[in-house]
Short mmCIF file of C-alpha atoms in Angstrom, two decimals:
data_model
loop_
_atom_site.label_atom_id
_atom_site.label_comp_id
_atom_site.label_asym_id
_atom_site.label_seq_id
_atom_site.Cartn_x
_atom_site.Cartn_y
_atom_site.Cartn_z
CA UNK A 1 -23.11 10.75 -16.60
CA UNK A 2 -21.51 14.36 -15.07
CA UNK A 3 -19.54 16.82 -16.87
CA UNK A 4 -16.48 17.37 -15.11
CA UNK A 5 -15.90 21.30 -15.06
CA UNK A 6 -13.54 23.41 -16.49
CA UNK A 7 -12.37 20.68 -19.04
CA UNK A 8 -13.24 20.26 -22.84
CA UNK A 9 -14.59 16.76 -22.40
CA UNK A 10 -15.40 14.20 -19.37
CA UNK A 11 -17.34 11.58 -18.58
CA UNK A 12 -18.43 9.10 -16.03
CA UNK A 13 -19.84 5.60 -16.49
CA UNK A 14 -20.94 3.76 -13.81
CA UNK A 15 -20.41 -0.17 -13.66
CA UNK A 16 -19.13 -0.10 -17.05
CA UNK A 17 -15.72 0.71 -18.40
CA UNK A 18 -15.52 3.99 -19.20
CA UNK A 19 -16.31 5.01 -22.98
CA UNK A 20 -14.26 8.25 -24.88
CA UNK A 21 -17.33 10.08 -26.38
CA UNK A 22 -18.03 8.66 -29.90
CA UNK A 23 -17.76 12.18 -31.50
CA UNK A 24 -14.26 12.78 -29.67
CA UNK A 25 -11.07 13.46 -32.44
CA UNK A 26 -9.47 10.32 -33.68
CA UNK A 27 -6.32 11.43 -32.24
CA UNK A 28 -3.04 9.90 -30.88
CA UNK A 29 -3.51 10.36 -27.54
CA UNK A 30 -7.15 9.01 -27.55
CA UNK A 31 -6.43 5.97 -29.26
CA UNK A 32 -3.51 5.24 -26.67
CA UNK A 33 -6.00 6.08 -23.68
CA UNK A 34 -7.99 3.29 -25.54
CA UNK A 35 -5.29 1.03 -25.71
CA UNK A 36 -4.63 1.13 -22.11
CA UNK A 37 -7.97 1.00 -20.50
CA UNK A 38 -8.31 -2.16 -22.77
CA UNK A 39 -5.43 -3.95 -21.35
CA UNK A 40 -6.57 -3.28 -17.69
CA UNK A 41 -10.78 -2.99 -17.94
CA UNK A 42 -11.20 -3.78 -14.63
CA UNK A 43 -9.24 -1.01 -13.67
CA UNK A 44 -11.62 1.74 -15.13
CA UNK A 45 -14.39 0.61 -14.43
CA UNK A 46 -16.70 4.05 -13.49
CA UNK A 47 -13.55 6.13 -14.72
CA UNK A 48 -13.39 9.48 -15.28
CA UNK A 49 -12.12 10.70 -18.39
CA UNK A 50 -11.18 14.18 -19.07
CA UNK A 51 -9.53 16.23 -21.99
CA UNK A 52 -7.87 19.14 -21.79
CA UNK A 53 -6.28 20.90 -25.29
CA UNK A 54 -4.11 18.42 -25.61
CA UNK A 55 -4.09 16.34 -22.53
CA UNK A 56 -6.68 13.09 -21.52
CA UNK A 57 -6.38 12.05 -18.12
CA UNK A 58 -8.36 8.94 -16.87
CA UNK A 59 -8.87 8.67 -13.43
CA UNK A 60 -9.64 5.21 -11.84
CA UNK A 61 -12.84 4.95 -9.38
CA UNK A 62 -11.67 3.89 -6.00
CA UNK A 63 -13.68 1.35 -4.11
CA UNK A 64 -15.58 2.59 -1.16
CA UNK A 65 -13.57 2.93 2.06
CA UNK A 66 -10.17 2.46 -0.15
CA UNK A 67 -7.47 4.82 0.82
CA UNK A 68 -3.48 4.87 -0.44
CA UNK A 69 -0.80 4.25 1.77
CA UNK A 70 1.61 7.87 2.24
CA UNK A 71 5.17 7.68 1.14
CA UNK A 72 8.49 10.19 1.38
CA UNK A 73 8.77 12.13 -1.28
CA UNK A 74 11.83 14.34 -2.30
CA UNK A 75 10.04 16.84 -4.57
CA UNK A 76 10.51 20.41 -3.99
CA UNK A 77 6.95 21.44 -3.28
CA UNK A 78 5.68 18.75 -2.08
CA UNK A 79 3.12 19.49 1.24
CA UNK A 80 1.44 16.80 3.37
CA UNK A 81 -2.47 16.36 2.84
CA UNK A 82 -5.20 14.27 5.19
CA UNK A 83 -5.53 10.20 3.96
CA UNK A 84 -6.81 9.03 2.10
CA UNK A 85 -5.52 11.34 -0.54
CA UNK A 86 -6.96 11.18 -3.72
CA UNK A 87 -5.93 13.01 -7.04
CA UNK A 88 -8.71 14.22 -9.39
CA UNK A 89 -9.06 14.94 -13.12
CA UNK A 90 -10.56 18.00 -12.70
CA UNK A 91 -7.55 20.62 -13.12
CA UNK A 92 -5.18 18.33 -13.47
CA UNK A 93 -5.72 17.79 -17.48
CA UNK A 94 -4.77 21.98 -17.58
CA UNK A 95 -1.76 21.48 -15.30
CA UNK A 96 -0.54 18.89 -18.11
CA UNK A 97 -1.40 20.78 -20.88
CA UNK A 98 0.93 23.35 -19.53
CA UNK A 99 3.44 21.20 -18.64
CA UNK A 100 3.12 19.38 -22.50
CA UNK A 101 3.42 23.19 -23.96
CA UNK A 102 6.93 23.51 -22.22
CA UNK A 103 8.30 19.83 -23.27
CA UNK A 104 7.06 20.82 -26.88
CA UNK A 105 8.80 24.37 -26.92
CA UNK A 106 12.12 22.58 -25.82
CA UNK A 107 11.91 18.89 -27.35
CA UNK A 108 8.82 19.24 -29.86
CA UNK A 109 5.21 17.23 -30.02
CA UNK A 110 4.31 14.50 -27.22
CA UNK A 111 1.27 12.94 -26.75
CA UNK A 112 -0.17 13.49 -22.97
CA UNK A 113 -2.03 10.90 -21.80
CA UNK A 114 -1.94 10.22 -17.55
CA UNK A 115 -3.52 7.42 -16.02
CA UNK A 116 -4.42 8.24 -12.15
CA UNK A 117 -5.53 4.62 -10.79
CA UNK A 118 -7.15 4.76 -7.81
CA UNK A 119 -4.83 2.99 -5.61
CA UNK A 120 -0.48 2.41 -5.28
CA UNK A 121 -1.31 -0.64 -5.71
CA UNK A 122 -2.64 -0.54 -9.14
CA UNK A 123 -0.27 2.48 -9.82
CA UNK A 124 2.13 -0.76 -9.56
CA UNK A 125 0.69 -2.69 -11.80
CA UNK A 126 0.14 -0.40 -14.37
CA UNK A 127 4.20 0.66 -13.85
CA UNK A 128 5.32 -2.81 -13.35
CA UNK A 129 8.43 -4.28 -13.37
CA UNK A 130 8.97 -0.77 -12.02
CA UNK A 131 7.93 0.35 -9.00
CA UNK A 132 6.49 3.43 -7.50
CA UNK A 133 6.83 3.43 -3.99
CA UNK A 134 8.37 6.91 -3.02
CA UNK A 135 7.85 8.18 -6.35
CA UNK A 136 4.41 10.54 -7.90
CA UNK A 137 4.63 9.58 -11.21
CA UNK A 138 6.09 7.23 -13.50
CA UNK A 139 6.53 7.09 -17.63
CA UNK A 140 5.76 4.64 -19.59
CA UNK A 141 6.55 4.22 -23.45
CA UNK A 142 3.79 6.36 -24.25
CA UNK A 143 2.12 7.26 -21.15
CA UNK A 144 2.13 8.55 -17.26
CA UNK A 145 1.08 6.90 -14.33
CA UNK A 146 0.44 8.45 -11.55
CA UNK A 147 1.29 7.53 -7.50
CA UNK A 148 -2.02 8.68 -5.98
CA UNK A 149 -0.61 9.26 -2.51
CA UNK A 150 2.79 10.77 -3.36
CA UNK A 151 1.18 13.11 -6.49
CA UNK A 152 -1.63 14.25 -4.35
CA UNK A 153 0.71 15.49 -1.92
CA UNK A 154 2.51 17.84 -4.24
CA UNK A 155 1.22 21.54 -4.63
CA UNK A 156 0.04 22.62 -8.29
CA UNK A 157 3.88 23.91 -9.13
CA UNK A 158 4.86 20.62 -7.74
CA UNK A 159 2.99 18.36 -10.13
CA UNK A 160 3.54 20.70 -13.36
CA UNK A 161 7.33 19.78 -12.78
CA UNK A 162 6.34 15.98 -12.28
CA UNK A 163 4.24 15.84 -15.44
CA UNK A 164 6.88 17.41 -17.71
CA UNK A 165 9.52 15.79 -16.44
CA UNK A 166 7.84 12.73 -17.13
CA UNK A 167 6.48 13.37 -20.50
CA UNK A 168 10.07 14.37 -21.12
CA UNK A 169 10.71 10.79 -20.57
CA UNK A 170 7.97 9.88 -23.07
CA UNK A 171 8.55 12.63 -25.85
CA UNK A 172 12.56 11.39 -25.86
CA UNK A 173 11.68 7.80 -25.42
CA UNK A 174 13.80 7.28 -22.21
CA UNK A 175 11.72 4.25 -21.35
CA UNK A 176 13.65 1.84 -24.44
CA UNK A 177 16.91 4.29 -24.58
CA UNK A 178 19.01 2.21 -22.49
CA UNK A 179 22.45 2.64 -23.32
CA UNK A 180 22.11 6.51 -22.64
CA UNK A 181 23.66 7.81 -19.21
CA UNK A 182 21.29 8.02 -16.83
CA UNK A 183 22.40 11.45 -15.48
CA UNK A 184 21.62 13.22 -18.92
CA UNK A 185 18.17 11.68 -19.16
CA UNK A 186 16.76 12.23 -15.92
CA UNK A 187 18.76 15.56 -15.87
CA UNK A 188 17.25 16.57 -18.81
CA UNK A 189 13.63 15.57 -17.79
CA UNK A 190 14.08 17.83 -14.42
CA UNK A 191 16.09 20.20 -16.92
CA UNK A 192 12.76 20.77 -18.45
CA UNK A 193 10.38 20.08 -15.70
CA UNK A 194 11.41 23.09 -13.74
CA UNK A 195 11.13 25.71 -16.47
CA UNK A 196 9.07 28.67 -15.53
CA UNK A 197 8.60 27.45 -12.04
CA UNK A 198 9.92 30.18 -10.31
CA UNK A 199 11.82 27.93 -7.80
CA UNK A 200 15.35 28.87 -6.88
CA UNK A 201 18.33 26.49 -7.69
CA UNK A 202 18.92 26.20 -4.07
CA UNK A 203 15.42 25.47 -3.30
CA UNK A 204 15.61 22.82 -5.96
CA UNK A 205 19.08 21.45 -5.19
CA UNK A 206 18.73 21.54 -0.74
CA UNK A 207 20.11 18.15 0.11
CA UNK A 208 23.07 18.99 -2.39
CA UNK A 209 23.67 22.47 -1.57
CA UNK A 210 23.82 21.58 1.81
CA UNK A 211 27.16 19.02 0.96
CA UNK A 212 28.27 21.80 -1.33
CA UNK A 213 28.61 24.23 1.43
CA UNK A 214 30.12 21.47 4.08
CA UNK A 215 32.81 21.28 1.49
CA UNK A 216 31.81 18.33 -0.11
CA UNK A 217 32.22 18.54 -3.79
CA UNK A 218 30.99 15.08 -5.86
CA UNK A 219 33.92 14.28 -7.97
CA UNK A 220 31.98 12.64 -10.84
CA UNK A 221 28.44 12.78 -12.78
CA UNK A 222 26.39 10.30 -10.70
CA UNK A 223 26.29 6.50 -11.99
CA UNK A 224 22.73 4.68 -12.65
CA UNK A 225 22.96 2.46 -9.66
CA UNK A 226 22.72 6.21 -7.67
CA UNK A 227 19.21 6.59 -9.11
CA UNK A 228 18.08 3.53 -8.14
CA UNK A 229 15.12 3.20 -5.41
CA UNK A 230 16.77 3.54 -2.01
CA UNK A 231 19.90 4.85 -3.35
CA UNK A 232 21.30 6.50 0.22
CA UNK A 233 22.15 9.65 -2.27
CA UNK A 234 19.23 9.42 -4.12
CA UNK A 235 18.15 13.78 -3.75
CA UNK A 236 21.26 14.79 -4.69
CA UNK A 237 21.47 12.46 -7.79
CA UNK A 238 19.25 13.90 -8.81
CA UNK A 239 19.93 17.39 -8.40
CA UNK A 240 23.46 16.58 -9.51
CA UNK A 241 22.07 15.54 -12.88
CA UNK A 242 19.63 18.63 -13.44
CA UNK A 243 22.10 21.11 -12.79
CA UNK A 244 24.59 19.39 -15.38
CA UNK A 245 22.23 19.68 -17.84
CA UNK A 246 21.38 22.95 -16.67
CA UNK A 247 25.27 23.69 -16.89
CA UNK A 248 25.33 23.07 -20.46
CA UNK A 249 22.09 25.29 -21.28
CA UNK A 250 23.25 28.03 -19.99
CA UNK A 251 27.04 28.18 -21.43
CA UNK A 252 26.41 26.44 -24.37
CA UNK A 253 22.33 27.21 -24.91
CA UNK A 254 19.41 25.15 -25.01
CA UNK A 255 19.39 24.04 -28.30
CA UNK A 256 23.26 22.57 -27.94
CA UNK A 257 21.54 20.65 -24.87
CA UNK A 258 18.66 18.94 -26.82
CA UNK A 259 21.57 18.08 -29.64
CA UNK A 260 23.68 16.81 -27.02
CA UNK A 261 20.82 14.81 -25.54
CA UNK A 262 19.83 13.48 -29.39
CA UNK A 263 22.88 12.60 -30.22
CA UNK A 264 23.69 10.61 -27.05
CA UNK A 265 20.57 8.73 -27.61
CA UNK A 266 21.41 7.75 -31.20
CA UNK A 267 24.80 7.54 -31.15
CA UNK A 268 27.00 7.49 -27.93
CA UNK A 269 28.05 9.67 -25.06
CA UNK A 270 31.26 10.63 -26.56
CA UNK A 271 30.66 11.10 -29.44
CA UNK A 272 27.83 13.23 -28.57
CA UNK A 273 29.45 15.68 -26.32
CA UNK A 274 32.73 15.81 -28.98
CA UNK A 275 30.22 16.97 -31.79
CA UNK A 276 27.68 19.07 -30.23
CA UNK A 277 30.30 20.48 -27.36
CA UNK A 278 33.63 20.49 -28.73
CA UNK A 279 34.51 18.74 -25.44
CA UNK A 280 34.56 15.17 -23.21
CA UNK A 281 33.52 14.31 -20.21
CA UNK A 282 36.18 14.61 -18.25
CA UNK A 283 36.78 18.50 -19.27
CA UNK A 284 32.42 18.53 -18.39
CA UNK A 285 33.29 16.99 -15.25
CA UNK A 286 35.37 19.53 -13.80
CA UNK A 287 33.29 22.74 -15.76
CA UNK A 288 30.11 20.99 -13.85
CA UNK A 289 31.81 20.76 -10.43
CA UNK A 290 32.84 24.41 -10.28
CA UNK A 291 29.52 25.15 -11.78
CA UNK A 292 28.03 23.49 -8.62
CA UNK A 293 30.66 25.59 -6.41
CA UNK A 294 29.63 28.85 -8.07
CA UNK A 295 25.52 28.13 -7.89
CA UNK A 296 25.47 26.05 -4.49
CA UNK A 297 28.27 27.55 -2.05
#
């Protein structure tokens, strides 16, 4: 057993599956760290478990000689590191405390539990049907899995806008809300997940900007099928989507977006936008597309 420093609580077990300490809180976010190292044991076996303030983060023990395979990533900050890369819980509970303080000052409470297996391949598994290839993290219902190769390759600012944009995902419960556009909620997740980290819109938005400027204006919100893995588009989908939710924080204020966001969830988009915007989509539509000529051009 070694304490892992600069964290509240961590512990290694050796040939074992790793144990929470016996005198740790009976919280929420224990008990589903529990739950998931029970449906995978073999998994964490000689895991490392750490806890931040709020955060646990279990990190799986890779086999000797294992490495990950390196995939593209789109992520602003994102730097390229020697293989194999590896992602540890040291730190990294801290960077998702602070990224759980900012999804809790916009959304409210949300349980932070990560799960950094030590491969892609059990990243995979763990995300399945999904996939992760390309990606550096990945929410679950109540959890975040992380893409060893692709998260290790981001830079701290990097993987504070990962984690909150993913437990965005799990504090809204994207991962059952399937009716709701998929431009609001993964706009909304980067809405949040770049918050306080000092990167510029067009440092965020490149691969759009760069259309923006050429002349070419996208004429609607992007579809699901342009989020989709290998989606030729897939950057500025993305970057479409944050800066429409972005859009409506900053003419109608932040706490119109998270009603517009709750009510599209539990009701439906147009209703949503005719009671917490006093408009519809079409009239958003042409507001967001000069909003992108204004910020982007």
């Amino acid at each position: 057993m070694r304490a892992v420093a600069r964290l509240t609580a961590a512990v290694v077990v050796v040939g074992a599956v790793a144990a929470l300490p016996a005198d740790a809180p009976p919280d929420r976010a224990l008990a589903t760290a529990r739950a998931v190292m029970r449906e995978h044991p073999e998994m964490w076996i000689g895991a490392s478990i750490a806890r931040g303030e709020h955060a646990v983060v279990i990190e799986g023990r890779a086999a000797a000689g294992s490495g990950t395979a390196s995939h593209s990533l789109s992520v602003p900050g994102s730097r390229p590191v020697a293989r194999p890369a590896t992602v540890h819980v040291a730190g990294l509970a801290a960077v998702a405390d602070s990224a759980r303080r900012t999804v809790a000052r916009v959304w409210g409470p949300v349980d932070a539990v990560i799960l950094v297996p030590a491969t892609d391949e059990q990243a995979a598994v763990l995300a399945s049907p999904s996939g992760v290839t390309g990606l550096a993290a990945l929410a679950d219902v109540d959890h975040v899995v992380i893409a060893p190769s692709g998260f290790a390759r981001l830079s701290e600012t990097g993987r504070r806008v990962v984690l909150a944009h993913e437990l965005t995902h799990v504090a809204t419960g994207a991962a059952v809300a399937g009716n709701m556009p998929a431009w609001l909620v993964e706009g909304f997740a980067d809405y949040v997940g770049y918050l306080g980290s000092g990167l510029t819109v067009r440092a965020v938005a490149a691969e759009l900007a760069a259309e923006v400027r050429a002349g070419a204006v996208p004429a609607a919100l992007p579809g699901r099928e342009a989020f989709r893995p290998g989606s030729p588009r897939l950057p500025q989908a993305y970057e479409e989507a944050w800066l429409a939710c972005r859009y409506v924080a900053e003419r109608y204020g932040e706490r119109a977006l998270v009603a517009f966001y709750r009510a599209a969830r539990d009701h439906d988009l147009a209703t949503a936008l005719v009671e917490t915007l006093d408009t519809d989509l079409p009239e958003l539509t042409t507001a967001w597309r000069g909003y992108l000529r204004s910020e982007l051009a």
